[in-house]
Coordinates of C-alpha atoms in Angstrom, one line a residue:
Chain A
M1 CA -11.7 8.7 -17.2
S2 CA -15.0 9.9 -16.4
F3 CA -16.9 7.7 -14.2
V4 CA -14.9 8.1 -11.1
T5 CA -13.1 11.2 -10.0
S6 CA -13.7 9.5 -6.8
E7 CA -13.3 11.2 -3.5
R8 CA -13.9 9.0 -0.5
R9 CA -17.4 9.5 0.7
T10 CA -18.5 10.6 4.0
L11 CA -21.8 9.3 5.2
V12 CA -23.9 11.5 7.5
M13 CA -25.9 8.7 9.0
K14 CA -24.4 7.2 12.1
R15 CA -25.1 3.8 13.5
P16 CA -24.5 2.6 17.1
S17 CA -21.0 1.5 17.4
T18 CA -22.0 -1.9 18.7
I19 CA -23.1 -2.9 15.2
S20 CA -19.7 -2.9 13.9
K21 CA -18.6 -5.2 16.6
H22 CA -21.2 -7.7 15.8
A23 CA -20.7 -7.4 12.1
K24 CA -17.0 -8.1 12.7
A25 CA -17.8 -11.2 14.7
A26 CA -20.1 -12.5 12.1
L27 CA -17.5 -11.9 9.5
W28 CA -14.9 -13.8 11.4
L29 CA -17.1 -16.9 11.6
P30 CA -16.2 -18.5 8.2
M31 CA -12.5 -17.6 8.8
A32 CA -12.6 -19.4 12.2
L33 CA -14.4 -22.4 10.6
A34 CA -11.7 -22.6 7.8
V35 CA -9.0 -22.4 10.4
S36 CA -10.3 -24.8 12.9
A37 CA -10.4 -27.4 10.1
A38 CA -6.7 -27.5 10.4
A39 CA -6.5 -28.5 14.0
Q40 CA -2.8 -27.9 14.5
A41 CA -2.8 -24.5 12.6
E42 CA -0.8 -21.8 14.2
I43 CA -2.8 -18.6 14.0
H44 CA -1.1 -15.2 13.7
F45 CA -3.1 -12.1 14.5
N46 CA -2.0 -8.7 13.3
G47 CA -3.7 -5.4 13.1
F48 CA -3.4 -1.9 11.9
A49 CA -5.4 1.3 12.5
S50 CA -5.3 4.9 11.5
V51 CA -7.2 7.5 13.3
G52 CA -7.3 11.0 12.0
G53 CA -9.2 14.2 11.3
G54 CA -9.1 17.3 9.3
W55 CA -10.9 20.2 7.6
I56 CA -10.6 22.1 4.4
D57 CA -10.5 25.8 3.6
S58 CA -12.0 26.7 0.2
D59 CA -13.4 29.8 -1.6
K60 CA -16.3 27.9 -2.7
K61 CA -19.1 27.1 -0.2
D62 CA -19.8 23.4 0.4
S63 CA -16.6 22.2 -1.3
T64 CA -15.3 18.9 -0.2
Y65 CA -12.0 17.1 -0.8
L66 CA -11.4 13.5 0.1
G67 CA -14.6 13.6 2.1
Y68 CA -13.4 16.5 4.2
G69 CA -15.5 19.7 4.5
E70 CA -15.1 23.0 6.2
E71 CA -16.1 21.6 9.5
P72 CA -13.6 19.2 11.1
T73 CA -14.4 15.6 10.5
F74 CA -12.7 12.5 11.7
D75 CA -14.0 9.8 9.4
P76 CA -12.3 10.0 6.0
D77 CA -8.8 8.7 6.9
T78 CA -9.9 6.6 9.8
V79 CA -9.5 2.8 9.4
F80 CA -9.3 -0.2 11.7
A81 CA -8.2 -3.6 10.5
L82 CA -7.5 -7.0 12.0
Q83 CA -5.8 -9.8 10.2
A84 CA -5.7 -13.5 11.0
S85 CA -3.5 -15.9 9.1
A86 CA -3.1 -19.6 9.7
D87 CA -0.6 -21.9 8.3
I88 CA -2.4 -25.1 7.5
D89 CA 0.9 -26.9 6.7
E90 CA 4.2 -25.9 5.2
K91 CA 2.6 -25.1 1.8
M92 CA -0.9 -23.9 2.6
S93 CA -2.3 -21.0 4.5
V94 CA -5.5 -19.0 4.9
T95 CA -5.5 -15.2 5.5
G96 CA -8.4 -12.9 6.2
Q97 CA -8.3 -9.2 6.8
V98 CA -11.3 -7.4 8.1
V99 CA -11.3 -3.6 7.6
A100 CA -13.7 -1.1 9.1
R101 CA -13.5 2.3 7.4
G102 CA -14.8 5.7 8.5
T103 CA -15.8 6.3 4.9
D104 CA -18.0 3.2 5.1
N105 CA -19.6 4.1 8.4
Y106 CA -17.2 1.6 10.2
Q107 CA -19.0 -1.4 8.8
A108 CA -16.5 -4.2 8.7
E109 CA -15.8 -6.0 5.5
F110 CA -13.2 -8.5 4.2
S111 CA -10.7 -6.7 2.2
W112 CA -8.6 -9.7 1.8
A113 CA -9.6 -13.3 2.2
Y114 CA -7.6 -15.9 0.4
F115 CA -6.2 -19.4 0.4
S116 CA -2.7 -19.5 -0.4
Y117 CA -0.7 -22.4 -1.8
K118 CA 3.1 -22.4 -2.1
V119 CA 3.8 -24.6 -5.2
Q120 CA 7.5 -24.2 -4.7
D121 CA 9.8 -21.7 -3.0
D122 CA 9.5 -19.1 -5.7
L123 CA 5.9 -19.6 -6.8
T124 CA 2.7 -18.9 -4.8
V125 CA -0.8 -19.3 -5.9
R126 CA -3.6 -17.5 -4.1
L127 CA -7.4 -17.9 -4.4
G128 CA -9.9 -15.5 -3.1
R129 CA -10.2 -11.8 -2.6
F130 CA -7.2 -9.6 -2.6
R131 CA -6.0 -6.1 -3.4
T132 CA -5.9 -5.4 -7.1
P133 CA -2.2 -4.6 -7.8
F134 CA -2.7 -1.4 -9.7
Y135 CA -0.1 0.8 -8.0
L136 CA 3.3 0.8 -6.4
Y137 CA 1.6 1.2 -3.0
S138 CA -1.5 -0.8 -3.8
D139 CA -0.6 -3.9 -1.7
Y140 CA -0.6 -1.9 1.5
L141 CA -2.7 0.9 0.4
E142 CA -4.6 1.2 3.7
V143 CA -1.6 0.5 6.0
G144 CA -0.7 4.0 6.6
Y145 CA 2.2 3.0 8.9
A146 CA 3.9 1.5 6.0
Y147 CA 4.4 4.8 4.1
H148 CA 5.1 8.5 4.8
W149 CA 1.9 10.1 3.7
I150 CA -1.4 10.1 5.5
R151 CA -2.7 8.5 2.3
P152 CA -1.3 8.2 -1.3
P153 CA -2.0 11.2 -3.4
V154 CA -5.6 10.8 -4.5
E155 CA -5.1 12.6 -7.8
A156 CA -3.0 9.6 -8.8
Y157 CA -4.5 6.8 -6.7
S158 CA -7.9 7.2 -8.0
I159 CA -9.5 3.9 -9.0
P160 CA -12.2 3.3 -6.5
F161 CA -12.6 -0.4 -6.8
D162 CA -9.3 -1.7 -5.4
S163 CA -10.0 -5.3 -4.7
V164 CA -10.8 -8.2 -6.9
S165 CA -11.9 -11.8 -6.5
G166 CA -10.1 -14.5 -8.4
V167 CA -6.7 -16.3 -8.7
D168 CA -3.4 -14.7 -8.4
V169 CA 0.1 -16.2 -9.1
V170 CA 3.2 -14.6 -7.6
Y171 CA 6.6 -15.7 -8.9
Q172 CA 9.6 -14.4 -7.1
T173 CA 13.2 -14.9 -8.1
A174 CA 16.6 -13.3 -7.3
F175 CA 19.4 -12.4 -9.6
G176 CA 22.2 -12.0 -7.3
Y177 CA 21.1 -9.2 -5.0
W178 CA 18.3 -8.1 -7.4
D179 CA 14.7 -9.3 -6.5
N180 CA 12.3 -9.8 -9.3
T181 CA 8.5 -10.3 -8.7
L182 CA 6.0 -11.2 -11.3
Q183 CA 2.3 -11.1 -10.2
F184 CA -0.5 -12.2 -12.5
Y185 CA -4.1 -12.4 -11.6
Y186 CA -7.4 -13.2 -13.2
G187 CA -10.8 -12.4 -11.7
G188 CA -13.7 -9.9 -11.4
L189 CA -15.6 -7.8 -9.1
N190 CA -19.0 -6.4 -8.4
D191 CA -18.9 -3.4 -6.2
E192 CA -20.6 -0.1 -5.5
Y193 CA -18.8 3.2 -5.4
Y194 CA -19.8 6.8 -5.0
Q195 CA -19.3 9.0 -8.1
N196 CA -18.5 12.4 -6.7
E197 CA -19.5 14.5 -9.8
L198 CA -22.7 12.7 -10.4
K199 CA -23.3 12.6 -6.7
T200 CA -24.7 9.1 -6.8
D201 CA -23.7 5.5 -6.1
L202 CA -22.8 3.5 -9.1
N203 CA -22.6 -0.2 -9.4
V204 CA -19.5 -1.5 -11.2
E205 CA -18.9 -4.9 -12.5
T206 CA -15.7 -6.1 -14.1
R207 CA -15.3 -9.3 -16.1
H208 CA -12.2 -11.0 -17.3
Q209 CA -10.3 -8.6 -15.3
T210 CA -6.6 -9.5 -15.6
G211 CA -3.3 -7.9 -14.9
L212 CA 0.4 -8.4 -14.7
A213 CA 2.7 -6.5 -12.3
W214 CA 6.5 -6.6 -12.5
T215 CA 8.7 -5.3 -9.7
L216 CA 12.4 -5.2 -9.7
S217 CA 14.2 -4.2 -6.5
R218 CA 17.4 -4.2 -4.8
D219 CA 17.9 -2.9 -1.2
W220 CA 16.9 0.8 -1.5
F221 CA 15.7 0.8 -5.1
T222 CA 12.3 -0.4 -6.5
F223 CA 11.0 -0.2 -10.0
R224 CA 7.5 -1.3 -11.0
M225 CA 5.4 -1.7 -14.1
A226 CA 1.9 -3.0 -14.5
Y227 CA -0.7 -3.7 -17.2
H228 CA -4.3 -4.4 -16.4
R229 CA -7.5 -5.0 -18.5
A230 CA -11.0 -5.7 -17.9
N231 CA -14.5 -5.5 -19.4
I232 CA -16.4 -3.0 -17.3
T233 CA -20.1 -2.5 -17.0
I234 CA -21.6 0.4 -15.0
D235 CA -25.3 0.1 -15.3
Q236 CA -26.6 3.4 -14.0
F237 CA -23.9 5.6 -15.7
D238 CA -26.1 6.8 -18.6
D239 CA -29.1 7.1 -16.2
A240 CA -27.1 9.2 -13.8
I241 CA -26.1 11.7 -16.6
N242 CA -29.7 11.6 -17.8
K243 CA -31.0 12.7 -14.5
Q244 CA -28.3 15.4 -14.4
L245 CA -29.5 16.8 -17.8
V246 CA -33.1 16.7 -16.8
A247 CA -32.3 18.5 -13.6
A248 CA -30.5 21.1 -15.8
G249 CA -33.7 21.8 -17.8
L250 CA -33.6 19.5 -20.8
T251 CA -36.7 17.7 -21.8
S252 CA -36.6 14.0 -21.2
A253 CA -36.7 13.4 -24.9
V254 CA -33.5 15.4 -25.6
A255 CA -31.7 14.0 -22.5
G256 CA -32.6 10.5 -23.7
A257 CA -31.2 11.2 -27.1
V258 CA -28.0 12.6 -25.5
T259 CA -27.5 9.6 -23.1
A260 CA -28.6 6.7 -25.3
P261 CA -25.1 6.1 -26.8
M262 CA -23.5 6.5 -23.3
A263 CA -23.9 3.1 -21.9
I264 CA -20.8 1.6 -20.3
D265 CA -21.5 -2.1 -21.1
E266 CA -18.8 -4.6 -21.3
T267 CA -16.5 -1.8 -22.4
L268 CA -12.8 -2.8 -22.5
F269 CA -10.6 -0.7 -20.2
E270 CA -6.8 -0.9 -20.0
F271 CA -4.6 0.4 -17.3
Y272 CA -0.8 1.1 -17.5
Q273 CA 1.5 1.9 -14.5
V274 CA 5.2 2.7 -14.2
G275 CA 6.9 3.8 -11.0
F276 CA 10.0 3.7 -8.9
R277 CA 11.0 4.3 -5.4
I278 CA 14.4 5.2 -3.9
D279 CA 14.6 4.9 -0.2
W280 CA 18.3 5.6 0.4
E281 CA 19.5 6.4 4.0
S282 CA 17.9 9.7 4.8
Y283 CA 16.3 10.3 1.4
L284 CA 13.1 9.1 -0.2
L285 CA 12.2 9.8 -3.7
A286 CA 9.3 8.1 -5.6
A287 CA 7.3 8.8 -8.7
E288 CA 4.5 7.1 -10.5
S289 CA 2.6 7.6 -13.7
T290 CA -0.6 5.9 -14.7
R291 CA -3.1 5.7 -17.6
F292 CA -6.6 4.3 -17.4
E293 CA -8.1 4.2 -20.8
P294 CA -11.4 2.9 -22.2
Q295 CA -11.4 1.4 -25.6
D296 CA -14.4 3.6 -26.4
G297 CA -17.6 5.0 -24.8
P298 CA -18.3 8.0 -22.6
A299 CA -15.5 7.4 -20.1
S300 CA -12.6 9.8 -20.4
R301 CA -8.9 8.8 -20.4
W302 CA -7.1 9.2 -17.1
D303 CA -3.6 10.5 -17.1
R304 CA -2.3 10.7 -13.7
W305 CA 1.0 10.9 -11.9
Y306 CA 2.8 12.1 -8.8
V307 CA 6.3 12.7 -7.5
T308 CA 7.2 12.7 -3.8
A309 CA 10.4 13.5 -1.9
G310 CA 11.2 13.0 1.8
Y311 CA 14.1 13.6 4.1
R312 CA 14.7 12.0 7.6
I313 CA 15.8 14.6 10.0
S314 CA 16.3 11.9 12.5
D315 CA 15.3 8.3 13.1
E316 CA 11.9 9.5 14.2
V317 CA 11.1 12.5 12.1
M318 CA 10.6 12.8 8.3
V319 CA 9.5 15.8 6.3
H320 CA 8.2 15.3 2.8
T321 CA 6.5 17.0 -0.1
T322 CA 4.4 15.7 -2.9
Y323 CA 3.1 17.0 -6.2
A324 CA 0.3 15.1 -7.9
K325 CA -1.6 15.8 -11.2
A326 CA -4.7 14.5 -12.9
E327 CA -5.0 15.5 -16.4
D328 CA -7.8 13.6 -18.0
N329 CA -9.1 13.6 -21.5
A330 CA -12.8 13.8 -21.8
A331 CA -14.3 11.2 -24.2
N332 CA -15.1 12.5 -27.7
M333 CA -18.3 10.9 -28.8
A334 CA -19.1 13.3 -31.7
S335 CA -19.2 10.5 -34.2
R336 CA -22.1 8.8 -32.2
Y337 CA -24.5 11.7 -32.8
S338 CA -26.1 12.7 -36.0
S339 CA -26.9 16.1 -34.6
P340 CA -24.0 18.6 -33.6
T341 CA -26.3 20.0 -30.9
L342 CA -26.7 16.7 -29.2
A343 CA -22.9 16.1 -29.6
A344 CA -22.2 19.4 -27.9
I345 CA -24.5 18.7 -25.0
A346 CA -22.9 15.3 -24.5
A347 CA -19.4 16.8 -24.7
S348 CA -20.3 19.4 -22.1
A349 CA -21.9 16.8 -19.8
L350 CA -18.9 14.5 -20.1
S351 CA -16.3 17.2 -19.8
N352 CA -17.1 17.8 -16.1
L353 CA -16.2 14.2 -15.4
A354 CA -12.7 14.5 -16.7
D355 CA -10.5 15.6 -13.8
D356 CA -8.1 18.4 -14.4
K357 CA -6.4 19.2 -11.0
E358 CA -3.2 19.2 -9.3
S359 CA -2.2 19.0 -5.7
M360 CA 0.8 20.1 -3.7
G361 CA 1.4 18.7 -0.2
L362 CA 3.8 19.2 2.7
G363 CA 3.9 16.8 5.6
V364 CA 5.7 15.5 8.6
R365 CA 5.8 12.0 9.9
Y366 CA 6.8 11.5 13.5
D367 CA 7.5 8.0 14.8
F368 CA 6.8 8.8 18.5
R369 CA 6.5 5.3 19.7
P370 CA 7.6 1.9 18.3
G371 CA 4.7 0.9 16.0
A372 CA 3.0 4.3 16.1
A373 CA 3.4 7.4 13.9
L374 CA 1.8 10.8 14.0
K375 CA 1.4 12.5 10.7
V376 CA 0.4 16.0 9.9
E377 CA -0.2 17.3 6.4
W378 CA -1.2 20.3 4.4
T379 CA -2.4 19.8 0.9
H380 CA -3.3 22.5 -1.6
V381 CA -5.5 21.5 -4.4
D382 CA -6.1 23.4 -7.7
D383 CA -9.1 22.2 -9.5
H384 CA -8.9 23.7 -13.0
R385 CA -12.5 22.7 -14.1
A386 CA -15.0 25.4 -14.7
G387 CA -16.9 26.3 -11.6
A388 CA -14.4 24.4 -9.3
A389 CA -12.5 26.1 -6.5
D390 CA -9.1 25.7 -4.9
A391 CA -9.0 24.1 -1.5
D392 CA -6.5 23.6 1.3
L393 CA -6.7 20.4 3.4
Y394 CA -5.3 20.3 7.0
A395 CA -5.2 16.8 8.2
F396 CA -3.5 14.7 10.9
V397 CA -3.5 10.9 11.6
V398 CA -2.1 8.5 14.1
D399 CA -1.1 5.2 12.5
V400 CA -0.5 2.2 14.5
V401 CA 0.4 -1.4 13.7
F402 CA 0.1 -4.2 16.3
Chain B
M1 CA 43.3 5.8 13.7
L2 CA 44.6 4.0 16.8
N3 CA 43.8 7.0 18.9
L4 CA 40.3 7.2 17.6
R5 CA 39.8 3.5 18.2
T6 CA 41.1 3.8 21.8
T7 CA 38.9 6.8 22.5
A8 CA 36.0 4.9 21.1
I9 CA 36.7 1.9 23.3
V10 CA 37.2 4.1 26.4
A11 CA 34.1 6.0 25.7
G12 CA 32.3 2.7 25.2
L13 CA 33.4 1.4 28.5
L14 CA 32.5 4.6 30.2
L15 CA 29.1 5.0 28.7
S16 CA 27.6 1.6 27.9
S17 CA 29.6 -1.2 26.5
S18 CA 26.7 -2.2 24.2
V19 CA 26.5 1.1 22.4
L20 CA 29.8 0.9 20.6
A21 CA 30.5 -2.9 20.9
D22 CA 30.9 -4.7 17.7
I23 CA 28.1 -7.0 16.6
A24 CA 28.8 -10.6 15.4
I25 CA 26.7 -12.4 12.9
I26 CA 26.9 -16.1 13.9
V27 CA 26.0 -19.5 12.6
S28 CA 26.4 -23.0 13.8
P29 CA 29.9 -24.5 13.3
A30 CA 28.1 -27.1 11.3
S31 CA 26.6 -24.5 8.9
G32 CA 27.8 -24.4 5.3
V33 CA 28.3 -20.6 5.5
S34 CA 31.8 -19.4 6.5
T35 CA 31.6 -15.7 5.5
A36 CA 29.0 -13.2 4.4
N37 CA 28.7 -9.5 3.6
T38 CA 26.2 -7.1 5.1
E39 CA 23.9 -7.4 2.0
D40 CA 23.7 -11.2 2.3
V41 CA 22.8 -11.0 6.0
A42 CA 20.4 -8.1 5.4
R43 CA 18.6 -10.1 2.7
V44 CA 18.1 -13.1 5.0
F45 CA 16.8 -11.0 7.9
L46 CA 14.5 -9.0 5.6
G47 CA 13.0 -12.2 4.2
K48 CA 14.3 -11.6 0.7
S49 CA 16.5 -14.7 0.7
K50 CA 16.5 -18.0 2.5
E51 CA 20.2 -18.7 1.9
I52 CA 23.7 -17.4 1.8
A53 CA 26.1 -18.9 -0.8
G54 CA 23.7 -21.9 -1.3
A55 CA 23.4 -22.8 2.4
A56 CA 19.9 -22.5 3.9
T57 CA 19.4 -20.0 6.7
L58 CA 16.8 -19.5 9.3
P59 CA 17.1 -15.9 10.9
L60 CA 16.7 -15.3 14.6
D61 CA 16.1 -11.7 15.7
Q62 CA 16.7 -10.3 19.1
A63 CA 14.0 -8.4 21.0
E64 CA 12.8 -5.1 19.6
G65 CA 14.5 -2.2 21.4
S66 CA 17.4 -4.4 22.7
P67 CA 20.9 -2.9 22.2
A68 CA 21.9 -5.8 19.9
R69 CA 18.8 -5.3 17.7
E70 CA 19.4 -1.6 17.5
Q71 CA 23.0 -2.2 16.4
F72 CA 22.0 -4.7 13.9
N73 CA 19.2 -2.4 12.5
E74 CA 21.8 0.3 12.1
K75 CA 24.9 -1.5 10.9
I76 CA 23.5 -4.3 8.8
L77 CA 20.0 -3.2 7.7
H78 CA 20.7 0.5 7.6
K79 CA 17.3 1.3 8.9
S80 CA 15.8 2.8 11.9
Q81 CA 13.6 0.7 14.2
A82 CA 10.5 2.6 12.7
Q83 CA 11.7 1.8 9.2
V84 CA 12.2 -1.9 9.9
K85 CA 8.6 -2.0 11.4
A86 CA 7.1 -0.3 8.5
Y87 CA 9.0 -2.7 6.1
W88 CA 7.5 -5.7 7.8
S89 CA 4.0 -4.1 8.0
K90 CA 4.1 -4.0 4.2
L91 CA 4.7 -7.7 4.0
I92 CA 2.5 -8.9 6.9
F93 CA -0.6 -7.2 5.7
T94 CA -0.2 -8.5 2.1
G95 CA 0.5 -12.1 3.3
K96 CA 4.0 -11.8 1.7
G97 CA 6.1 -12.6 4.6
T98 CA 6.5 -12.6 8.4
P99 CA 9.4 -11.3 10.4
P100 CA 12.0 -13.6 11.9
K101 CA 11.3 -15.0 15.4
D102 CA 12.6 -13.0 18.4
V103 CA 14.9 -14.7 20.7
A104 CA 15.7 -13.0 24.0
G105 CA 19.3 -12.2 24.7
D106 CA 22.8 -13.2 23.4
D107 CA 23.0 -16.5 25.4
A108 CA 19.7 -17.7 24.0
V109 CA 20.6 -16.8 20.5
K110 CA 23.9 -18.5 20.9
A111 CA 22.3 -21.7 22.3
Q112 CA 19.7 -21.9 19.3
V113 CA 22.3 -21.1 16.6
A114 CA 24.7 -23.8 18.1
A115 CA 21.9 -26.4 18.0
D116 CA 20.6 -25.7 14.5
P117 CA 22.9 -25.7 11.4
K118 CA 20.4 -23.5 9.5
A119 CA 20.1 -20.9 12.2
I120 CA 21.7 -17.5 11.9
G121 CA 21.7 -14.8 14.6
Y122 CA 23.6 -11.8 15.9
I123 CA 25.1 -11.1 19.4
D124 CA 27.6 -8.8 20.9
A125 CA 31.0 -9.7 19.6
A126 CA 32.3 -10.0 23.2
A127 CA 29.8 -12.8 23.8
V128 CA 31.2 -15.1 21.0
D129 CA 32.6 -18.5 22.1
A130 CA 33.5 -21.8 20.4
S131 CA 29.9 -23.0 20.3
V132 CA 29.2 -20.7 17.3
K133 CA 31.0 -19.5 14.1
V134 CA 31.3 -15.8 13.3
I135 CA 30.6 -15.1 9.6
L136 CA 30.6 -11.3 9.8
K137 CA 31.7 -8.7 12.5
M138 CA 30.7 -5.1 12.2

């Protein structure tokens, strides 16, 4: 799908670090108020952090990958998070998770903030903001300590708006030793993200966003399937393409004629996911395949998957390898144009937004202390689009939970 | 077989009795649970189940890094300490669960288990006495 191909952004501008402290304190206030309402509430604090750095090596000047450039940077994989949860009584709890990311200039924001009500032992309803359950690793997407990679392969984990506000129902049952989890949610979001190919911020709004995720697991085996749908509006999408065309030398009349049918306005998108994970003794094997597909319009269809395998040399050291592929289909909008020339310009403008790349990674996770892991990874990316270059990313991170 | 066992016991006495000692999964004598397998016990301690054979259970862990906890991780959960921690971090940060409470030492576990028909804990098999019921020994 065209509008994202998102790489996490790196901001150049730096702010004094004290700001994020204040921002954090301000953000905690509503949480503290909600919590103090329940005078007897027991509050649990937990946190996680990832601090890392890296650089890329590429044939093409000024290439970036995941926010990394040829000069070493320390922001793209760096994240700090603090979570507070309070049990109001046996059935009710409030949870808030404040996350400050290097990619967002360490400005703290609530990634999760919800009220949870346990209707009965196997049924929980949550209201608020939570992570959209797109992928197998979505729930703990930023908790690097919870998985073997520095980050899930970005070729596959590519939807940039990963939280949603609304209501969510989780139904958990067991059949003997098999656990069955059904998660259903309804909500929407209004968010801004950086579109790497268009080199601009785009505002995305989803309405009637809904999804169902089913997980079946036993001991070392997990299988997961999900379906999501939403009406998506991206206001400036056609404007951004228009600017690109004008910058490329088209007259504004021609650029306007090309981009007029390109609005993404209440367009229905559907998302499908299937994946599994086997984590048996010293071995890890996981694979996931996803499709993100617009009903029509200028967005391309994303087809993305990965497979990863790991081996634990000892209790502390795991080596792993991952192959990931993005093979998108650019939108075919020919029928929307009366002139074949306009259709050809549109096709060429949109083709660049369809990702066609694969990555191969090798990495080591070393659990050097309880609650702390050092990870080192090498990732080779082949970008098959015209004018794009291959790149090698060398990165490390220290993940902690506390 | 006998030889191997004897060697193991001797080695255990020579090195550290806790390294090779058996671990006993215990409940209160008043508990409805009389026997369990490793998967039953693992599911309770990983927060996947709240019962064994229909009887409610409330798990008590030993302190992280303690010999009993290490034995339990290895023999019952089949996970390293880091894997157990990673497992819980998945649940904690998604609001889907919290790890069992830690209780320090065999005696404290025994006392709490003896006093609560729902409690389930693990101690060095040599520390078992009549105040608790063993449902599994590994």
